Amino acid sequence: MNNRSRSSALFEKAKTLFPGGVNSPVRAFKSVYGPPLFIKNGNGYMIYDEDDNAYIDFCCSWGPLIHGHNASFIKDAVIRTIENGMSFGTPTKYGNQLGELIIENHRYIDSIRFVSSGTEAVMSAIRLARGYTGKSKIVKFEGCYHGHVDSLLVKAGSGLATFGVSTSAGVPESFVKETIVLDLNDLQGLEDTFEKHSHEIAAVIIEPIPANNGLLLQDTNYLVWLRKLCDDYDILLIFDEVISGFRVGFEGAAGLYAIEPDLLTFGKIIGGGLPVGAFGGKKYIMNHVSPEGPVYQAGTLSANPVAMTAGIAALTKCLEPGFYEEMEAKTQYFINQINAHIKTKGYPVHIVSEGSIFWIAFSDERIISAQDIDPTKMELFKKLHTYLLDNGVYLGPSGYEVGFVSGAHTRSISDKVAALINDGLDQLF
Ligand SMILES: *Cc1c(COP(=O)(O)O)cnc(C)c1O
């Protein structure tokens, strides 16, 4: 293993300060070997740890850094804004600018509200759906992640149980009862559930491109059918686009598939690397949010000028002609080299992608729902992860995490990484 002595020492110290030594659990490297890396700086596609190891980064802060690390056009804009102060707790023109930029370029958003994280966006959208419909139950899908919202930390119960069980201690049973968990791509299950419970279901929430438990690409037809079924039963459809928003296209998955959800949630890319989330959608629903309507929602640092500035800079760049086409072409160029090698060798693994999101699936079958993933295969990922770290490539520290290509990645660097991944796979199989 590469030298991680400073990272190790920092992690030992961190353990005395934070539960498990971290401020977000997956950072603890529990699913891979060795102590977590403490990163000290990043530039473009590179990151550097406290031991001065250099890595080509395909995690990109879990998605927000669509333009790579320390993009100068974001940094310069943030510094200019910060000269005037960091937060006023008042409206500023920067909020208007980011709001307008999004509304004018996203066909399904005519009103939006900024918050400070993806979790907050989802929590607020759920409350709005409940406040708007006057109903309380939410349908979610196994394998989709929506942040650490109490009522969404629920997985399917066993057998024929309609209601799920919490995946976290501290979630009251009464909250869990408000959540119905179904498998992705289970048309019959959804129809039966709507038939029985539609009078109590406020909304269905889905990651239209599920990317938090592998990359579980759905059939477009399924999503189109889901939209129609929600309409038929008078149930709101919420697209959680915290990852896919501004990633697979400016209009995210909704735009890619031309499906209009009632509400959408955002995070990650929208803040250009600073903490921003948002929920938005149809005006006649958003009008129910306080102070215009009765659904309370607020935030001390919401739409603060510094974070808004980062978002404006990041999203303005995304709107440049050809930006997403190039991102997708680059990603294809990268993964094709790996998939071609896998095919030649006949390894039971493949790389799946959508836009600039990719995932190493340790199976030769298409994986469409959470239960298709074989957890024992994660041992293979662990070994590959270590091999890649030792050779200067950083992937998210779990086989369930997707990777991200950024605007900063080049074709020549992907040649290098593809060759390393191919070597790593040769060692595994
Ligand atoms: C990351 C993520 C969230 C949570 O966002 P945070 O900013 O981490 O709170 C919610 N939904 C999806 C789909 C995500 O990927």
Coordinates of C-alpha atoms and ligand atoms in Angstrom, one line a residue:
M1 CA 0.0 0.0 0.0
N2 CA 1.2 3.5 -0.7
N3 CA 2.5 5.7 2.1
R4 CA -0.5 7.0 4.1
S5 CA 1.3 7.8 7.4
R6 CA 0.1 11.4 7.6
S7 CA -3.4 10.5 6.6
S8 CA -3.3 7.7 9.2
A9 CA -2.2 10.1 11.9
L10 CA -4.9 12.6 11.0
F11 CA -7.5 9.9 11.0
E12 CA -6.4 8.8 14.5
K13 CA -6.8 12.3 15.7
A14 CA -10.2 12.6 13.8
K15 CA -11.5 9.6 15.7
T16 CA -11.1 11.4 18.9
L17 CA -13.2 14.3 17.5
F18 CA -15.9 12.8 15.3
P19 CA -18.0 9.6 15.4
G20 CA -16.0 7.1 13.4
G21 CA -13.5 9.9 12.7
V22 CA -15.6 11.4 9.9
N23 CA -18.3 13.9 9.2
S24 CA -20.1 11.7 6.6
P25 CA -19.9 7.9 7.0
V26 CA -18.7 6.6 3.6
R27 CA -15.6 8.8 3.9
A28 CA -14.3 6.4 6.6
F29 CA -13.2 3.8 4.0
K30 CA -15.1 1.0 5.8
S31 CA -15.7 -0.8 2.5
V32 CA -12.2 -0.6 1.2
Y33 CA -8.7 -1.2 2.6
G34 CA -6.6 1.2 4.6
P35 CA -7.2 4.5 6.3
P36 CA -9.1 7.3 4.5
L37 CA -7.0 9.8 2.6
F38 CA -6.9 13.3 3.9
I39 CA -6.8 15.5 0.8
K40 CA -5.0 18.8 0.9
N41 CA -5.6 20.2 -2.5
G42 CA -7.0 19.5 -5.9
N43 CA -6.5 20.9 -9.4
G44 CA -8.4 19.9 -12.5
Y45 CA -8.6 16.1 -12.5
M46 CA -5.9 15.7 -9.8
I47 CA -6.1 15.5 -6.0
Y48 CA -3.1 15.4 -3.6
D49 CA -3.2 13.9 -0.1
E50 CA -1.3 15.0 3.0
D51 CA 1.4 12.4 2.3
D52 CA 1.9 14.0 -1.1
N53 CA 0.5 11.2 -3.1
A54 CA -1.1 12.3 -6.3
Y55 CA -4.3 10.8 -7.7
I56 CA -6.4 11.2 -10.8
D57 CA -9.8 11.7 -9.3
F58 CA -13.0 10.1 -10.5
C59 CA -15.0 10.8 -7.4
C60 CA -15.1 14.6 -7.8
S61 CA -16.4 15.3 -4.4
W62 CA -19.3 12.8 -5.1
G63 CA -20.5 14.7 -8.1
P64 CA -20.6 18.4 -7.5
L65 CA -17.3 19.1 -9.3
I66 CA -18.5 18.8 -12.9
H67 CA -15.7 21.2 -14.0
G68 CA -13.0 19.5 -11.9
H69 CA -11.1 20.8 -8.9
N70 CA -10.5 24.4 -8.3
A71 CA -11.9 25.6 -11.6
S72 CA -10.5 29.1 -12.0
F73 CA -13.7 30.6 -13.3
I74 CA -15.6 29.5 -10.2
K75 CA -12.8 30.4 -7.8
D76 CA -12.3 33.9 -9.2
A77 CA -16.1 34.6 -9.2
V78 CA -16.3 33.4 -5.6
I79 CA -13.4 35.6 -4.5
R80 CA -14.9 38.7 -6.1
T81 CA -18.2 38.1 -4.3
I82 CA -16.6 37.3 -1.0
E83 CA -14.8 40.7 -1.0
N84 CA -18.2 42.2 -0.2
G85 CA -19.2 39.9 2.7
M86 CA -20.3 36.3 3.0
S87 CA -24.0 36.4 4.1
F88 CA -26.5 39.0 4.9
G89 CA -29.7 37.0 5.6
T90 CA -31.4 39.2 3.0
P91 CA -32.2 38.7 -0.6
T92 CA -29.2 39.4 -3.0
K93 CA -29.1 39.7 -6.8
Y94 CA -27.0 36.5 -6.9
G95 CA -30.0 34.5 -5.8
N96 CA -32.1 36.1 -8.6
Q97 CA -29.3 35.4 -11.1
L98 CA -29.0 31.7 -10.3
G99 CA -32.8 31.3 -10.1
E100 CA -33.3 32.9 -13.5
L101 CA -30.5 30.9 -15.1
I102 CA -32.2 27.7 -14.0
I103 CA -35.8 28.7 -14.8
E104 CA -35.0 30.0 -18.2
N105 CA -33.0 26.9 -19.2
H106 CA -35.1 24.2 -17.7
R107 CA -38.5 23.5 -19.3
Y108 CA -40.0 21.9 -16.2
I109 CA -39.1 24.5 -13.6
D110 CA -41.1 27.7 -13.3
S111 CA -40.4 28.3 -9.6
I112 CA -37.6 27.3 -7.4
R113 CA -36.3 27.7 -3.8
F114 CA -32.7 27.4 -2.7
V115 CA -31.6 25.5 0.4
S116 CA -28.2 24.3 1.6
S117 CA -28.1 20.6 0.8
G118 CA -29.7 17.8 -1.2
T119 CA -31.2 16.3 2.0
E120 CA -32.8 19.6 2.8
A121 CA -34.2 19.9 -0.7
V122 CA -35.7 16.4 -0.5
M123 CA -37.1 17.0 3.0
S124 CA -38.7 20.3 1.8
A125 CA -40.1 18.8 -1.4
I126 CA -41.7 15.9 0.6
R127 CA -43.3 18.4 3.0
L128 CA -44.6 20.5 0.1
A129 CA -46.1 17.4 -1.6
R130 CA -47.9 16.5 1.6
G131 CA -49.0 20.1 2.2
Y132 CA -50.2 20.5 -1.3
T133 CA -52.1 17.2 -1.6
G134 CA -53.3 16.9 2.0
K135 CA -52.1 13.3 1.9
S136 CA -49.2 11.8 4.0
K137 CA -47.7 8.6 2.5
I138 CA -44.7 8.6 0.2
V139 CA -43.6 5.8 -2.1
K140 CA -39.9 5.3 -2.7
F141 CA -37.8 2.6 -4.3
E142 CA -35.2 0.2 -3.0
G143 CA -31.8 1.3 -4.3
C144 CA -32.6 5.0 -4.4
Y145 CA -31.1 7.3 -1.9
H146 CA -32.6 10.7 -1.0
G147 CA -30.3 12.0 1.7
H148 CA -30.9 11.3 5.4
V149 CA -34.5 12.4 5.6
D150 CA -36.1 10.5 8.5
S151 CA -39.0 9.0 6.6
L152 CA -36.8 8.0 3.6
L153 CA -34.3 6.0 5.6
V154 CA -36.5 3.0 5.0
K155 CA -36.0 -0.2 3.1
A156 CA -38.5 -2.8 2.1
G157 CA -39.8 -5.1 4.9
S158 CA -39.7 -8.8 4.4
G159 CA -42.3 -10.8 2.6
L160 CA -45.7 -9.3 1.9
A161 CA -45.3 -6.4 4.3
T162 CA -46.4 -3.2 2.6
F163 CA -44.4 -0.9 4.9
G164 CA -40.7 -0.9 5.3
V165 CA -38.2 -1.0 8.1
S166 CA -35.9 1.8 9.0
T167 CA -32.3 1.6 7.9
S168 CA -31.3 3.9 10.8
A169 CA -31.8 3.9 14.5
G170 CA -33.8 6.9 15.7
V171 CA -36.5 6.9 13.1
P172 CA -39.9 6.5 14.8
E173 CA -42.1 3.7 13.8
S174 CA -44.8 6.2 13.0
F175 CA -42.6 7.8 10.4
V176 CA -41.7 4.5 8.8
K177 CA -45.4 3.8 8.4
E178 CA -45.7 6.8 6.1
T179 CA -43.3 5.3 3.6
I180 CA -44.0 2.5 1.1
V181 CA -40.9 0.9 -0.4
L182 CA -41.1 -0.9 -3.7
D183 CA -38.6 -2.4 -6.1
L184 CA -37.5 -0.4 -9.1
N185 CA -39.1 -1.6 -12.3
D186 CA -41.9 -3.5 -10.5
L187 CA -44.9 -2.3 -12.5
Q188 CA -47.4 -4.7 -10.9
G189 CA -46.3 -3.8 -7.4
L190 CA -46.7 -0.1 -8.0
E191 CA -50.1 -0.5 -9.6
D192 CA -51.3 -2.7 -6.7
T193 CA -50.0 -0.1 -4.2
F194 CA -51.8 2.8 -6.0
E195 CA -55.0 0.8 -6.3
K196 CA -55.0 0.2 -2.5
H197 CA -53.4 3.3 -1.1
S198 CA -53.8 6.2 -3.6
H199 CA -56.1 8.1 -1.3
E200 CA -53.2 8.3 1.2
I201 CA -50.2 8.7 -1.1
A202 CA -49.0 12.3 -1.5
A203 CA -46.0 11.5 -3.8
V204 CA -43.7 9.0 -5.4
I205 CA -40.1 10.0 -5.2
I206 CA -37.5 8.4 -7.5
E207 CA -34.0 9.0 -8.7
P208 CA -34.8 8.8 -12.4
I209 CA -31.2 7.8 -12.9
P210 CA -30.5 5.8 -9.7
A211 CA -26.9 6.4 -9.0
N212 CA -26.4 5.8 -5.2
N213 CA -26.5 2.1 -5.2
G214 CA -24.6 1.3 -8.3
L215 CA -26.0 2.8 -11.5
L216 CA -29.4 1.2 -12.0
L217 CA -30.4 2.6 -15.3
Q218 CA -34.1 2.3 -15.8
D219 CA -36.1 1.8 -19.1
T220 CA -37.4 5.1 -20.3
N221 CA -40.8 3.4 -20.8
Y222 CA -40.9 2.5 -17.1
L223 CA -40.5 6.2 -16.2
V224 CA -43.0 7.3 -18.8
W225 CA -45.4 4.8 -17.4
L226 CA -44.7 5.9 -13.8
R227 CA -45.6 9.5 -14.8
K228 CA -48.8 8.4 -16.3
L229 CA -49.8 6.2 -13.4
C230 CA -49.2 9.1 -11.0
D231 CA -51.5 11.3 -13.1
D232 CA -54.2 8.6 -13.2
Y233 CA -54.1 8.3 -9.4
D234 CA -53.6 12.0 -8.6
I235 CA -50.2 11.4 -7.0
L236 CA -47.3 13.8 -7.3
L237 CA -44.1 12.6 -9.0
I238 CA -40.9 13.9 -7.5
F239 CA -37.7 13.5 -9.4
D240 CA -34.7 13.5 -7.1
E241 CA -32.1 14.9 -9.4
V242 CA -29.5 15.7 -6.8
I243 CA -27.0 13.7 -8.8
S244 CA -28.5 13.6 -12.3
G245 CA -29.5 17.3 -12.4
F246 CA -27.1 19.4 -14.5
R247 CA -25.1 16.2 -14.9
V248 CA -26.7 14.2 -17.8
G249 CA -27.7 17.5 -19.4
F250 CA -28.7 20.9 -18.1
E251 CA -32.3 19.6 -17.7
G252 CA -31.1 16.4 -16.0
A253 CA -33.0 13.2 -16.4
A254 CA -36.3 14.9 -16.8
G255 CA -35.0 16.7 -19.9
L256 CA -33.2 13.6 -21.2
Y257 CA -36.3 11.5 -21.1
A258 CA -38.7 14.4 -21.7
I259 CA -40.8 13.5 -18.6
E260 CA -42.3 16.3 -16.6
P261 CA -42.2 15.6 -12.8
D262 CA -44.3 17.8 -10.5
L263 CA -41.4 18.6 -8.3
L264 CA -37.6 18.2 -8.7
T265 CA -34.8 18.3 -6.1
F266 CA -31.3 19.4 -6.7
G267 CA -27.9 19.5 -4.9
K268 CA -24.3 18.7 -5.7
I269 CA -23.6 20.4 -9.1
I270 CA -26.0 23.3 -8.4
G271 CA -23.6 24.8 -5.9
G272 CA -20.5 24.6 -8.0
G273 CA -18.7 22.9 -5.0
L274 CA -20.3 25.0 -2.2
P275 CA -23.3 23.8 -0.2
V276 CA -26.4 24.5 -2.2
G277 CA -29.6 22.5 -2.8
A278 CA -32.9 23.4 -4.4
F279 CA -36.4 22.2 -5.0
G280 CA -38.6 23.5 -7.7
G281 CA -41.2 22.6 -10.3
K282 CA -44.7 23.7 -11.1
K283 CA -45.6 27.2 -9.9
Y284 CA -49.1 26.2 -8.8
I285 CA -47.5 23.8 -6.4
M286 CA -44.5 25.9 -5.4
N287 CA -47.0 28.7 -4.5
H288 CA -47.8 26.6 -1.4
V289 CA -44.4 27.3 0.1
S290 CA -44.1 29.9 2.8
P291 CA -44.6 32.9 2.9
E292 CA -46.9 32.7 -0.1
G293 CA -48.5 29.5 1.1
P294 CA -48.9 27.4 4.2
V295 CA -46.0 25.0 3.9
Y296 CA -43.2 26.3 6.1
Q297 CA -39.6 26.2 4.8
A298 CA -36.7 28.5 5.7
G299 CA -32.9 28.7 5.9
T300 CA -30.4 31.1 7.6
L301 CA -27.8 30.6 4.9
S302 CA -30.1 29.8 2.0
A303 CA -29.1 31.5 -1.2
N304 CA -26.1 33.1 0.4
P305 CA -24.2 35.2 -2.2
V306 CA -21.0 33.2 -2.1
A307 CA -22.6 29.8 -2.8
M308 CA -25.0 31.4 -5.4
T309 CA -21.9 32.8 -7.1
A310 CA -20.3 29.4 -7.3
G311 CA -23.5 28.0 -8.7
I312 CA -23.9 30.7 -11.3
A313 CA -20.3 30.2 -12.5
A314 CA -20.6 26.4 -12.7
L315 CA -24.0 26.4 -14.4
T316 CA -23.1 29.1 -16.9
K317 CA -20.2 27.0 -18.0
C318 CA -22.6 24.0 -18.4
L319 CA -24.7 26.0 -20.8
E320 CA -21.9 26.5 -23.3
P321 CA -22.9 24.8 -26.5
G322 CA -21.6 21.3 -26.8
F323 CA -20.6 21.0 -23.1
Y324 CA -22.7 17.9 -22.4
E325 CA -22.0 16.2 -25.7
E326 CA -18.3 16.5 -25.1
M327 CA -18.7 15.2 -21.5
E328 CA -20.6 12.2 -22.8
A329 CA -18.2 11.6 -25.7
K330 CA -15.2 11.7 -23.3
T331 CA -16.9 9.3 -20.9
Q332 CA -17.7 6.9 -23.7
Y333 CA -14.1 7.1 -25.0
F334 CA -12.9 6.2 -21.5
I335 CA -15.2 3.3 -20.7
N336 CA -15.1 1.8 -24.2
Q337 CA -11.5 1.0 -23.7
I338 CA -12.3 -0.9 -20.5
N339 CA -15.4 -2.6 -21.9
A340 CA -13.4 -3.7 -25.0
H341 CA -10.7 -5.3 -22.8
I342 CA -13.3 -7.0 -20.6
K343 CA -15.0 -8.4 -23.7
T344 CA -11.8 -9.8 -25.1
K345 CA -11.0 -11.4 -21.8
G346 CA -14.5 -12.5 -21.0
Y347 CA -14.5 -11.2 -17.5
P348 CA -17.8 -11.1 -15.6
V349 CA -17.9 -7.3 -15.2
H350 CA -18.9 -4.3 -17.3
I351 CA -18.9 -0.6 -17.0
V352 CA -22.3 1.1 -17.4
S353 CA -22.7 4.8 -17.9
E354 CA -25.2 7.6 -18.6
G355 CA -23.7 10.9 -19.6
S356 CA -20.6 11.4 -17.5
I357 CA -21.6 9.0 -14.7
F358 CA -20.2 5.5 -14.8
W359 CA -20.2 2.4 -12.6
I360 CA -18.2 -0.8 -12.5
A361 CA -20.8 -3.5 -12.3
F362 CA -19.3 -6.9 -11.3
S363 CA -21.7 -8.9 -13.4
D364 CA -22.1 -9.6 -17.1
E365 CA -25.9 -9.0 -16.8
R366 CA -27.7 -5.7 -16.9
I367 CA -28.4 -4.6 -13.4
I368 CA -31.7 -2.7 -13.1
S369 CA -32.8 -3.0 -9.5
A370 CA -31.0 -3.1 -6.1
Q371 CA -31.6 -6.9 -5.6
D372 CA -29.7 -7.7 -8.9
I373 CA -26.4 -6.6 -7.2
D374 CA -24.4 -9.5 -5.7
P375 CA -22.9 -8.1 -2.4
T376 CA -20.2 -10.7 -2.4
K377 CA -18.7 -9.2 -5.5
M378 CA -17.8 -6.1 -3.5
E379 CA -14.7 -8.0 -2.4
L380 CA -13.5 -7.6 -6.0
F381 CA -14.1 -3.9 -5.9
K382 CA -12.1 -3.6 -2.7
K383 CA -9.0 -5.1 -4.3
L384 CA -9.4 -3.0 -7.5
H385 CA -9.7 0.1 -5.3
T386 CA -6.5 -0.6 -3.5
Y387 CA -4.7 -1.4 -6.8
L388 CA -5.9 1.9 -8.3
L389 CA -5.0 4.0 -5.2
D390 CA -1.5 2.5 -5.3
N391 CA -1.3 3.5 -8.9
G392 CA -2.6 7.0 -8.4
V393 CA -6.3 6.7 -9.3
Y394 CA -9.0 7.7 -6.8
L395 CA -12.5 6.1 -7.0
G396 CA -15.2 6.6 -4.4
P397 CA -14.4 4.1 -1.5
S398 CA -17.2 1.7 -2.1
G399 CA -18.3 -0.6 -4.9
Y400 CA -21.8 0.8 -4.7
E401 CA -20.6 4.3 -5.6
V402 CA -20.6 5.6 -9.2
G403 CA -17.7 7.6 -10.7
F404 CA -17.8 10.9 -12.4
V405 CA -15.9 12.3 -15.3
S406 CA -15.4 16.1 -15.2
G407 CA -14.8 18.8 -17.7
A408 CA -11.2 18.8 -16.6
H409 CA -10.5 15.1 -17.5
T410 CA -8.7 14.7 -20.8
R411 CA -8.7 11.9 -23.3
S412 CA -5.0 11.2 -22.7
I413 CA -5.6 10.9 -18.9
S414 CA -8.4 8.5 -19.6
D415 CA -6.1 6.4 -21.8
K416 CA -3.8 6.1 -18.8
V417 CA -6.6 5.2 -16.3
A418 CA -8.3 2.8 -18.6
A419 CA -5.0 0.9 -19.0
L420 CA -4.6 0.8 -15.2
I421 CA -8.2 -0.4 -14.7
N422 CA -7.6 -3.1 -17.3
D423 CA -4.4 -4.2 -15.5
G424 CA -6.3 -4.2 -12.2
L425 CA -9.0 -6.4 -13.7
D426 CA -6.3 -8.7 -15.1
Q427 CA -5.0 -9.2 -11.6
L428 CA -8.5 -9.9 -10.2
F429 CA -9.6 -12.5 -12.7
Ligands
LIG1 C1 -26.3 13.2 -2.5 C2 -27.8 13.0 -2.7 C3 -28.8 13.4 -1.8 C4 -28.3 14.1 -0.5 O1 -27.7 15.3 -0.7 P1 -26.8 15.9 0.5 O2 -26.3 17.2 -0.1 O3 -25.7 14.9 0.7 O4 -27.6 16.1 1.6 C5 -30.1 13.3 -2.0 N1 -30.5 12.6 -3.1 C6 -29.6 12.1 -4.0 C7 -30.1 11.5 -5.3 C8 -28.3 12.3 -3.8 O5 -27.4 11.8 -4.7

